[in-house]
N, CA, C and O of each residue as an XYZ file, in Angstrom:
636
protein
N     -92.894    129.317    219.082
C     -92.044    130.162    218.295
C     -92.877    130.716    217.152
O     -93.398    129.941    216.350
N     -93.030    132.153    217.044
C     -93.730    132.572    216.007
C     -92.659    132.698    214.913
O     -91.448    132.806    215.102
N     -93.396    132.663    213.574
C     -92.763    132.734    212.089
C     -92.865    134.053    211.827
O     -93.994    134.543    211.799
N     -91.559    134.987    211.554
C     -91.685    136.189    211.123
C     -92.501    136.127    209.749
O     -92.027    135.161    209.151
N     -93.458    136.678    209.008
C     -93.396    136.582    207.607
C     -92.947    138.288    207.105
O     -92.511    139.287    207.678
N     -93.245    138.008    206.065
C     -93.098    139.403    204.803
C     -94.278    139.703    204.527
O     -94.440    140.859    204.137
N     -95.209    139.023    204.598
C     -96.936    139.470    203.950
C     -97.000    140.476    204.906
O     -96.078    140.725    205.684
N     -98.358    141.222    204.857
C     -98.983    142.230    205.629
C    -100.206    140.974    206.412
O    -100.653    139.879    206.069
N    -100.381    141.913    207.630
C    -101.286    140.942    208.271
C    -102.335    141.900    208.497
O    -102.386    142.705    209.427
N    -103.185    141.742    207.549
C    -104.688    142.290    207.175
C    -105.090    141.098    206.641
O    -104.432    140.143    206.227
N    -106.686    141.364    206.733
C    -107.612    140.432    205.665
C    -106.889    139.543    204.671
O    -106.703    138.328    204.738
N    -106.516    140.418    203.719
C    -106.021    139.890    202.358
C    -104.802    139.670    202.480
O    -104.081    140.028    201.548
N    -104.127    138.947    203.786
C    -102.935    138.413    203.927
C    -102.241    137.673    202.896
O    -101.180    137.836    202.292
N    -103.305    136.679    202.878
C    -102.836    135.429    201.278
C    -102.571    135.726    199.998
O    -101.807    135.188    199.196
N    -103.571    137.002    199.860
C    -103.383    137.817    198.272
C    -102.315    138.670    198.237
O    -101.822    138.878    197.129
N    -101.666    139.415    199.544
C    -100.736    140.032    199.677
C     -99.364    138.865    199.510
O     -98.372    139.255    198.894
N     -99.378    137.844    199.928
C     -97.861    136.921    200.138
C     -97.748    136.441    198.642
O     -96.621    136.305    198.164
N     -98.902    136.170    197.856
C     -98.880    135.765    196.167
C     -98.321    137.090    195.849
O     -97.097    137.118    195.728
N     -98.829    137.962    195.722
C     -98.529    139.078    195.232
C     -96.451    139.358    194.954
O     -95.604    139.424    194.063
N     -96.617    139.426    196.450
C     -94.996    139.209    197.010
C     -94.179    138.015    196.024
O     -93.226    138.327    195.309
N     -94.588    136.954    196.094
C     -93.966    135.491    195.220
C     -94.288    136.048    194.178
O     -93.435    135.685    193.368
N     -95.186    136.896    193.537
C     -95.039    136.688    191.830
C     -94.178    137.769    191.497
O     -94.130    138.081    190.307
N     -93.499    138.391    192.300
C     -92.966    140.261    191.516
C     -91.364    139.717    192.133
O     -90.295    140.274    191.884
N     -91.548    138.550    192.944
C     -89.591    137.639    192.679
C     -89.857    137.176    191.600
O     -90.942    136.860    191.112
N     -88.574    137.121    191.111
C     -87.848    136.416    189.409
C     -86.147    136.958    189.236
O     -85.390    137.691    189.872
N     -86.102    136.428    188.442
C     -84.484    136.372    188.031
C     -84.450    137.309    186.828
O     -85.354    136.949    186.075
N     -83.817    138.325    186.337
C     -83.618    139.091    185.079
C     -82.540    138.502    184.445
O     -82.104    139.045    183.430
N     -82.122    137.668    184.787
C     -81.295    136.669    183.607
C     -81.293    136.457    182.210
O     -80.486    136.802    181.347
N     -82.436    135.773    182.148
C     -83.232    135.907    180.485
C     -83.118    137.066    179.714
O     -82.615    137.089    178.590
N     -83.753    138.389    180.526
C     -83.970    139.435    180.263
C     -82.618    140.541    179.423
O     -82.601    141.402    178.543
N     -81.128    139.530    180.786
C     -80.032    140.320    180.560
C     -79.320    139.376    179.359
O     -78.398    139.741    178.629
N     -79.828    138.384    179.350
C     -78.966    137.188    178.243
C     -79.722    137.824    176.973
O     -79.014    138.050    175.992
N     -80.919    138.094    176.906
C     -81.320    138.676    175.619
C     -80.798    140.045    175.038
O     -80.749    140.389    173.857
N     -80.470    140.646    176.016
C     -79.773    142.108    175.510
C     -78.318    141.932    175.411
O     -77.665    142.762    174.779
N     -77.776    140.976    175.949
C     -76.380    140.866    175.249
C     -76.514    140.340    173.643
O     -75.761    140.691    172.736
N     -77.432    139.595    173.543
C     -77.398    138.897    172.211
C     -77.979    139.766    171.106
O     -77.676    139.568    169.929
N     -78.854    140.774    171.501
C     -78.876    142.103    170.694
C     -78.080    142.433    170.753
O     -77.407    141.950    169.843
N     -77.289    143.372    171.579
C     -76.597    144.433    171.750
C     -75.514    143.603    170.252
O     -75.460    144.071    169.115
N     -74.767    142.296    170.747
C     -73.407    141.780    170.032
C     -74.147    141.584    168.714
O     -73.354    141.440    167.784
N     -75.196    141.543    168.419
C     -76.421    141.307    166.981
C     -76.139    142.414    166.357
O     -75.761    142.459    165.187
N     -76.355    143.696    167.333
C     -76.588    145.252    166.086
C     -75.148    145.389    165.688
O     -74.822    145.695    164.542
N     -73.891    145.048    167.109
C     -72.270    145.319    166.604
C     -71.657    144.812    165.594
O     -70.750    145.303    164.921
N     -72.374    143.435    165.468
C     -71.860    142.491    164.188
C     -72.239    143.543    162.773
O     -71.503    143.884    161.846
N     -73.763    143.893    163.065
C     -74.374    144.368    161.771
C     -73.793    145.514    161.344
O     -73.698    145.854    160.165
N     -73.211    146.407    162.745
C     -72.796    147.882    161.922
C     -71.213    147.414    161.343
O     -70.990    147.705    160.168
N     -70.345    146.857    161.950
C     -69.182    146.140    161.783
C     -69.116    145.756    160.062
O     -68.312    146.195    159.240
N     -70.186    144.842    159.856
C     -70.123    144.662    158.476
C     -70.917    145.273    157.490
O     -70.925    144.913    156.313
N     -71.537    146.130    157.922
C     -72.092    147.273    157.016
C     -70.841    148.467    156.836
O     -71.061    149.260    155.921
N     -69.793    148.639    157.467
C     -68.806    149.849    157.824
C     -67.768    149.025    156.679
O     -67.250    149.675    155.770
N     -67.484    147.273    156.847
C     -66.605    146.363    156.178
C     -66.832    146.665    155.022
O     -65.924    147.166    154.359
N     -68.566    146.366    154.253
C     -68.634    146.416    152.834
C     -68.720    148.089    152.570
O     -68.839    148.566    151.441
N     -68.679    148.503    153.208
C     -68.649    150.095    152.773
C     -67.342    150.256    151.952
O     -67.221    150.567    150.767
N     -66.229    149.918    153.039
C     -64.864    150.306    152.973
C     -64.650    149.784    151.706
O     -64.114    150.471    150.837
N     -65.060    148.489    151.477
C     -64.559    147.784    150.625
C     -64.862    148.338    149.190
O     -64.023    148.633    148.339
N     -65.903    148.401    149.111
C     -66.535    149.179    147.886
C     -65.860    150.272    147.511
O     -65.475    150.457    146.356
N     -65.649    151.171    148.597
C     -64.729    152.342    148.615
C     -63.399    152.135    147.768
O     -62.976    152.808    146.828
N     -62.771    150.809    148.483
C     -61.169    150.739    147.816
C     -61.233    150.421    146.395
O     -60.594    150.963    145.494
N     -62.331    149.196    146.279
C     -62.926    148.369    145.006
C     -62.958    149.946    143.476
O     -62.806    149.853    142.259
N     -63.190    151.012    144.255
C     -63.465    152.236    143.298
C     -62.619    152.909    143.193
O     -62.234    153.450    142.157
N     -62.073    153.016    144.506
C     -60.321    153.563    144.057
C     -59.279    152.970    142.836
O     -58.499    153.469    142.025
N     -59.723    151.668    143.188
C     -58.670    150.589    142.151
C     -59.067    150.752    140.663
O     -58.297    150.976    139.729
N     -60.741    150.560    140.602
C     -61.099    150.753    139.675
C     -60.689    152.368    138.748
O     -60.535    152.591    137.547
N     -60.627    153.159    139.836
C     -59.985    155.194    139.273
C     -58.842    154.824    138.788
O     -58.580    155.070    137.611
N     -58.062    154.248    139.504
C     -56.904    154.419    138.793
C     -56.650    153.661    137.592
O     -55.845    154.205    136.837
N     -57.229    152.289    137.116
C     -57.108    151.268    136.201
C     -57.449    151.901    134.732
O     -56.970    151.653    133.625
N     -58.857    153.170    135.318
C     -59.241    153.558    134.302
C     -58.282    155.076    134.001
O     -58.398    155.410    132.822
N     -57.851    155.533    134.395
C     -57.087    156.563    134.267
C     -55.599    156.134    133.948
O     -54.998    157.055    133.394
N     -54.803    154.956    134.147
C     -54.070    154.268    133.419
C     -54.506    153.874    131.755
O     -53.897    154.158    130.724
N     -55.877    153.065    131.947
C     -56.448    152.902    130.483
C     -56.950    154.057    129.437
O     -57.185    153.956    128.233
N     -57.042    155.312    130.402
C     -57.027    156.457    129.447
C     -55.878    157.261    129.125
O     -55.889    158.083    128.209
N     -55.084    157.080    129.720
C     -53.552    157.320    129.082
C     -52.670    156.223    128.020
O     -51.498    156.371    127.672
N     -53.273    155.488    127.765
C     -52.434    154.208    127.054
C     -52.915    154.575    125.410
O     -53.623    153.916    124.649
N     -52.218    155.912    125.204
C     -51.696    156.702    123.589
C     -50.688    156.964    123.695
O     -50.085    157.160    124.751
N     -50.218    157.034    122.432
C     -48.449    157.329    122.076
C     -48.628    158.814    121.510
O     -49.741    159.321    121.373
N     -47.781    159.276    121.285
C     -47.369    160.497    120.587
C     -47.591    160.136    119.231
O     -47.443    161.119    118.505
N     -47.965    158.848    118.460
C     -48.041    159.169    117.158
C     -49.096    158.925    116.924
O     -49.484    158.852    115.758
N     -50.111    158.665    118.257
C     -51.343    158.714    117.776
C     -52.334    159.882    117.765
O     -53.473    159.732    117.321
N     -51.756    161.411    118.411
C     -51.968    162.515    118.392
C     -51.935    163.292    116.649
O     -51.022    163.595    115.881
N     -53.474    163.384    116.592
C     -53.683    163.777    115.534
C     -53.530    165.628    115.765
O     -53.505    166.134    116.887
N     -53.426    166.576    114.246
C     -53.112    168.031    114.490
C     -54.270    168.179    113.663
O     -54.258    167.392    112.717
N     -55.239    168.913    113.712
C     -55.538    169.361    112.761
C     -55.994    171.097    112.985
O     -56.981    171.549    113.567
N     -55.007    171.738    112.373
C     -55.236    173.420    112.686
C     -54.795    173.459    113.532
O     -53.988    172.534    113.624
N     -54.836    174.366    114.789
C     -54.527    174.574    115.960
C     -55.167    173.611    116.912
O     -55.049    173.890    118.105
N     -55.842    172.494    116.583
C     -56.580    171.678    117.879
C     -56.289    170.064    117.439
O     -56.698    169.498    116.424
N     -55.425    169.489    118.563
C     -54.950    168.744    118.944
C     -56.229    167.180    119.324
O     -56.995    167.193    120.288
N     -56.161    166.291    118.550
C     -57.182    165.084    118.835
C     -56.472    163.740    119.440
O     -55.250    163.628    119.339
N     -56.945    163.123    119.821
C     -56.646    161.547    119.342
C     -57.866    160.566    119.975
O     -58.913    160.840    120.562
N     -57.304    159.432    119.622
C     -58.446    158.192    119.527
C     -58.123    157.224    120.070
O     -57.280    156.494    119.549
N     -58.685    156.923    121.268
C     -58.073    155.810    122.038
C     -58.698    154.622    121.570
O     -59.758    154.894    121.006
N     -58.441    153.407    121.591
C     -58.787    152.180    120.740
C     -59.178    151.429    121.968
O     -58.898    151.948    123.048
N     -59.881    150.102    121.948
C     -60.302    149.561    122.925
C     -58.999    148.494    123.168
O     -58.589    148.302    124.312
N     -58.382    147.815    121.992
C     -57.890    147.230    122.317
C     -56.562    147.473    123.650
O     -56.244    146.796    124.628
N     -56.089    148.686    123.117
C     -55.019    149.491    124.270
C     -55.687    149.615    125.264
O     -55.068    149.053    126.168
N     -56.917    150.170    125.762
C     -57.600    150.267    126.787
C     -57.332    149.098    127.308
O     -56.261    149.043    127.913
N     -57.958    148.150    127.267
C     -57.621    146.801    127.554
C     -56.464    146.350    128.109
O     -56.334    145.868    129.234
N     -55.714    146.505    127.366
C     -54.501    146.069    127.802
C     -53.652    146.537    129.051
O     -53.083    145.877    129.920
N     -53.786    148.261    128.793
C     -53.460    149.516    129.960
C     -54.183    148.898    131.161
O     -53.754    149.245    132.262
N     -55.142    148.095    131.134
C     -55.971    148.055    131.965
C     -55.656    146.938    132.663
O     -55.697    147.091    133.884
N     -55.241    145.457    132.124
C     -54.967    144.418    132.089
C     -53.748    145.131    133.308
O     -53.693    145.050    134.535
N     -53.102    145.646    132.554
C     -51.308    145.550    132.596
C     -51.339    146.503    134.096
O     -50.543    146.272    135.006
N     -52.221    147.415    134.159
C     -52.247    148.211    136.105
C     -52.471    147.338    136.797
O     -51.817    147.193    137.830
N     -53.472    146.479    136.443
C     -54.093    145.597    137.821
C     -53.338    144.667    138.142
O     -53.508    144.028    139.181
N     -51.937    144.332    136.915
C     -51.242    143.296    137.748
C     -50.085    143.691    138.278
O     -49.282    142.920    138.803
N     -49.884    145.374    138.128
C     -48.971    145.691    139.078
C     -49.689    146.692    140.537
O     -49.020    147.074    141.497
N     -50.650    146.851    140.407
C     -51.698    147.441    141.460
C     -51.148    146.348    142.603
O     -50.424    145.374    142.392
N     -51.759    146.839    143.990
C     -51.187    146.217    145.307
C     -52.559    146.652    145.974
O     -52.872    147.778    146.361
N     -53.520    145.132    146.023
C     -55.071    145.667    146.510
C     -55.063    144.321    148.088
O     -54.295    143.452    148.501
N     -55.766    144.618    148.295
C     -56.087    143.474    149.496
C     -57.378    142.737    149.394
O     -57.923    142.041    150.251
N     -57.804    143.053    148.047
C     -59.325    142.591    147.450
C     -59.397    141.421    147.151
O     -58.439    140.887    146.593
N     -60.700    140.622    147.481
C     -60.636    139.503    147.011
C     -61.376    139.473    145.531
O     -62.086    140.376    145.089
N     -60.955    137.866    144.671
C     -61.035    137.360    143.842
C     -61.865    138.952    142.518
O     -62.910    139.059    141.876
N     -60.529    139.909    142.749
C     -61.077    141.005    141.527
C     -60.758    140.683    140.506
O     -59.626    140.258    140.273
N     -61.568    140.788    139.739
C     -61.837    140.379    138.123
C     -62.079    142.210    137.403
O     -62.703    143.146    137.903
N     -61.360    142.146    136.192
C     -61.978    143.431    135.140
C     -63.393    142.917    134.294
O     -63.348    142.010    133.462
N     -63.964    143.251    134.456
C     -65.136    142.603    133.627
C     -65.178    143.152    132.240
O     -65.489    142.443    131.283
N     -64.758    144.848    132.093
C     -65.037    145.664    130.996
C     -63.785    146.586    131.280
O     -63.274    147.026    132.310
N     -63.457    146.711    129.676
C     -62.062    148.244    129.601
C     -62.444    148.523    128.270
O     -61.903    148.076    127.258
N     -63.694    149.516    128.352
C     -63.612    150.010    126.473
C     -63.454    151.651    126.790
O     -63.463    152.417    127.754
N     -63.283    151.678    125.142
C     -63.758    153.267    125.434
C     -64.850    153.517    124.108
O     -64.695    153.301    122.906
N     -65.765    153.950    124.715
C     -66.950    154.357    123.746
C     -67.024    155.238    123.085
O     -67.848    155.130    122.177
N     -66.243    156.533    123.172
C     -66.419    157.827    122.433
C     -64.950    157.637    121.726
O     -64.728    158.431    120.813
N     -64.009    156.771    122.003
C     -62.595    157.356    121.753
C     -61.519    158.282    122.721
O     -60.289    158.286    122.757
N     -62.290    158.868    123.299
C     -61.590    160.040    124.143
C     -61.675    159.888    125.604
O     -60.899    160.575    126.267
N     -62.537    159.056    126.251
C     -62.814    158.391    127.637
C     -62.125    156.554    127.621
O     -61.730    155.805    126.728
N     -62.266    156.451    129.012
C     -61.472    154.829    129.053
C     -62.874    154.776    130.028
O     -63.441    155.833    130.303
N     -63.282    153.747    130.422
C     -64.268    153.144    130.672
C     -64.426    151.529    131.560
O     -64.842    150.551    130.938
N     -63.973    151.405    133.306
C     -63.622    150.447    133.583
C     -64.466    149.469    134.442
O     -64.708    149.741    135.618
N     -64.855    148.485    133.937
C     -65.765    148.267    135.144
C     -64.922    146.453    135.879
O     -64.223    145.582    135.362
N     -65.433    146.633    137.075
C     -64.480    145.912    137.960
C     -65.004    145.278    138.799
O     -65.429    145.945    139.742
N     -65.220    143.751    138.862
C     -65.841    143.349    139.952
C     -64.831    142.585    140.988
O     -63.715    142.166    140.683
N     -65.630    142.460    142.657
C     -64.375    141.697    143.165
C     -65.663    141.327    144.084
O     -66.782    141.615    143.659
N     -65.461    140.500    145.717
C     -66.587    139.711    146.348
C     -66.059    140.521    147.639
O     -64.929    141.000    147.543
N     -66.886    140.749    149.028
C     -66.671    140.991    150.340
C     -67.045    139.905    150.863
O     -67.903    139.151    150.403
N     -66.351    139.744    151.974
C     -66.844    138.519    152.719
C     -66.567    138.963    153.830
O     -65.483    139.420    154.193
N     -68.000    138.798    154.717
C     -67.998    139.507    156.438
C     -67.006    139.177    157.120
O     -66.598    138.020    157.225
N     -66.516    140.165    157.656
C     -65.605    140.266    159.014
C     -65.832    139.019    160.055
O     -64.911    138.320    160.478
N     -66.776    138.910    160.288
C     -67.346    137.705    161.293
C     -67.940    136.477    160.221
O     -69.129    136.420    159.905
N     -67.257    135.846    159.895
C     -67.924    134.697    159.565
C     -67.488    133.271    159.771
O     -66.317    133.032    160.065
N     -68.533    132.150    159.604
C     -67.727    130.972    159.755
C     -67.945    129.927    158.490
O     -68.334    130.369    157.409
N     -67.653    128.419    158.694
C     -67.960    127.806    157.598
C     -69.427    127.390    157.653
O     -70.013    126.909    156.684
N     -69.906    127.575    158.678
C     -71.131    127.276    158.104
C     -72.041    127.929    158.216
O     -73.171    127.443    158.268
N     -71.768    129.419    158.296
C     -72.475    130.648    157.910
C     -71.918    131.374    156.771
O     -72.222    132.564    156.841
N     -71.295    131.120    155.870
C     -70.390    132.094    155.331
C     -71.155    133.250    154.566
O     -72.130    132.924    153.890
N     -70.770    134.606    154.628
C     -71.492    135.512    154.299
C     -70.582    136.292    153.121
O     -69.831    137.163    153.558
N     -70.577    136.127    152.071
C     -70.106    136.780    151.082
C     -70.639    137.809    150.008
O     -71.858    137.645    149.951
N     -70.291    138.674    149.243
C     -71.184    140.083    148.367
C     -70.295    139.932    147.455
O     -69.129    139.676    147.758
N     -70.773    140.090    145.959
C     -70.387    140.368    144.890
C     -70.526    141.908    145.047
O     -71.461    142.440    145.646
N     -69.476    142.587    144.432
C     -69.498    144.183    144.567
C     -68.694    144.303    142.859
O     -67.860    143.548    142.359
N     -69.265    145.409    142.352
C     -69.012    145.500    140.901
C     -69.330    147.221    140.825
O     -70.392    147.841    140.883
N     -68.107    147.611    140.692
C     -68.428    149.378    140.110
C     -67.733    149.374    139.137
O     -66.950    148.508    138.749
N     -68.096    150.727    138.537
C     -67.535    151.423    137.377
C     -66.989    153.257    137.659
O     -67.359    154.255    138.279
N     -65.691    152.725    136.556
C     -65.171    154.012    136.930
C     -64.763    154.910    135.484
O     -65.011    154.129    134.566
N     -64.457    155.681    135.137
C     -64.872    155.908    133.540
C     -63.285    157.848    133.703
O     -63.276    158.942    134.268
N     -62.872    157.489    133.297
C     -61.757    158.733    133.079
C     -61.237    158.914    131.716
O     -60.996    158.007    130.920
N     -61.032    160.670    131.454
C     -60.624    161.018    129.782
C     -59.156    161.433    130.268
O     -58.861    161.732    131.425
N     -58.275    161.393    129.150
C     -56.787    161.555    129.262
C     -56.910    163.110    128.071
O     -57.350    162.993    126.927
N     -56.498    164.262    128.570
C     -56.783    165.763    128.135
C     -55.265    166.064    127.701
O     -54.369    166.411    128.471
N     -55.142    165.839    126.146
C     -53.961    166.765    125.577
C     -54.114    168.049    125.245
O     -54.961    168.609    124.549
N     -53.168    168.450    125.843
C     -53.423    170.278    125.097
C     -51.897    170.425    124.574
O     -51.537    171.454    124.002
């Protein structure tokens, strides 16, 4: 009974059947490594898109806190002089205007803190606001968290 083979039957029969055995293999490895990229770069854009957003809202909250804190004057603190209309916003009101939005504000932010509510010229409110992101994907014993801190700065215009 002859043995069919796969080699070529020339001379270099033996170098031809190695040849053959070394170019079999399994792409297994090959395909297990590109899943673990591929789900590697999705995680990364995922939470690069997360702290984006977040920052985003973190500045929204902060617009409005400060545009609350630049409205927090009364009518008797509107000075006249001649035809042009002044006033002077105080830090302490800033503060407070500022205090007093964020605890009726409706954020989904974590652990936000006001760090700063002045106003430096008098005529601007001035807010700065920190709060933390923490990745979309995380666990306890990776935990991946960002301090995020902007500033947002708005004038309140009497005419």
């Amino acid at each position: 009974m002859r043995r069919s083979r796969s080699c070529h039957a020339d001379v270099d029969s033996d170098v031809d059947c190695d040849r053959d055995r070394d170019e079999q293999g399994s792409t297994l490895l090959l395909t297990i490594f590109y899943c673990v990229l591929g789900l590697s770069l999705i995680m990364v854009v995922v939470s690069a898109t997360s702290l984006y957003l977040e920052r985003k809202r973190l500045f929204t909250l902060a617009d409005g806190t400060a545009l609350a804190a630049a409205e927090a004057w009364s009518l008797d603190d509107v000075q006249v002089e001649g035809d042009h209309l002044s006033l002077e916003l105080d830090d302490a009101e800033v503060g407070d205007a500022a205090t007093s939005y964020l605890a009726d504000a409706v954020h989904e932010l974590h652990d936000v803190e006001l760090v700063r509510a002045t106003s430096a010229d008098g005529q601007s409110a001035t807010v700065t606001m920190r709060a933390v992101w923490y990745a979309p994907i995380h666990t306890e014993l990776l935990p991946v968290s960002v301090p995020i801190e902007v500033t947002a700065t708005a004038r309140s215009v009497f005419h």
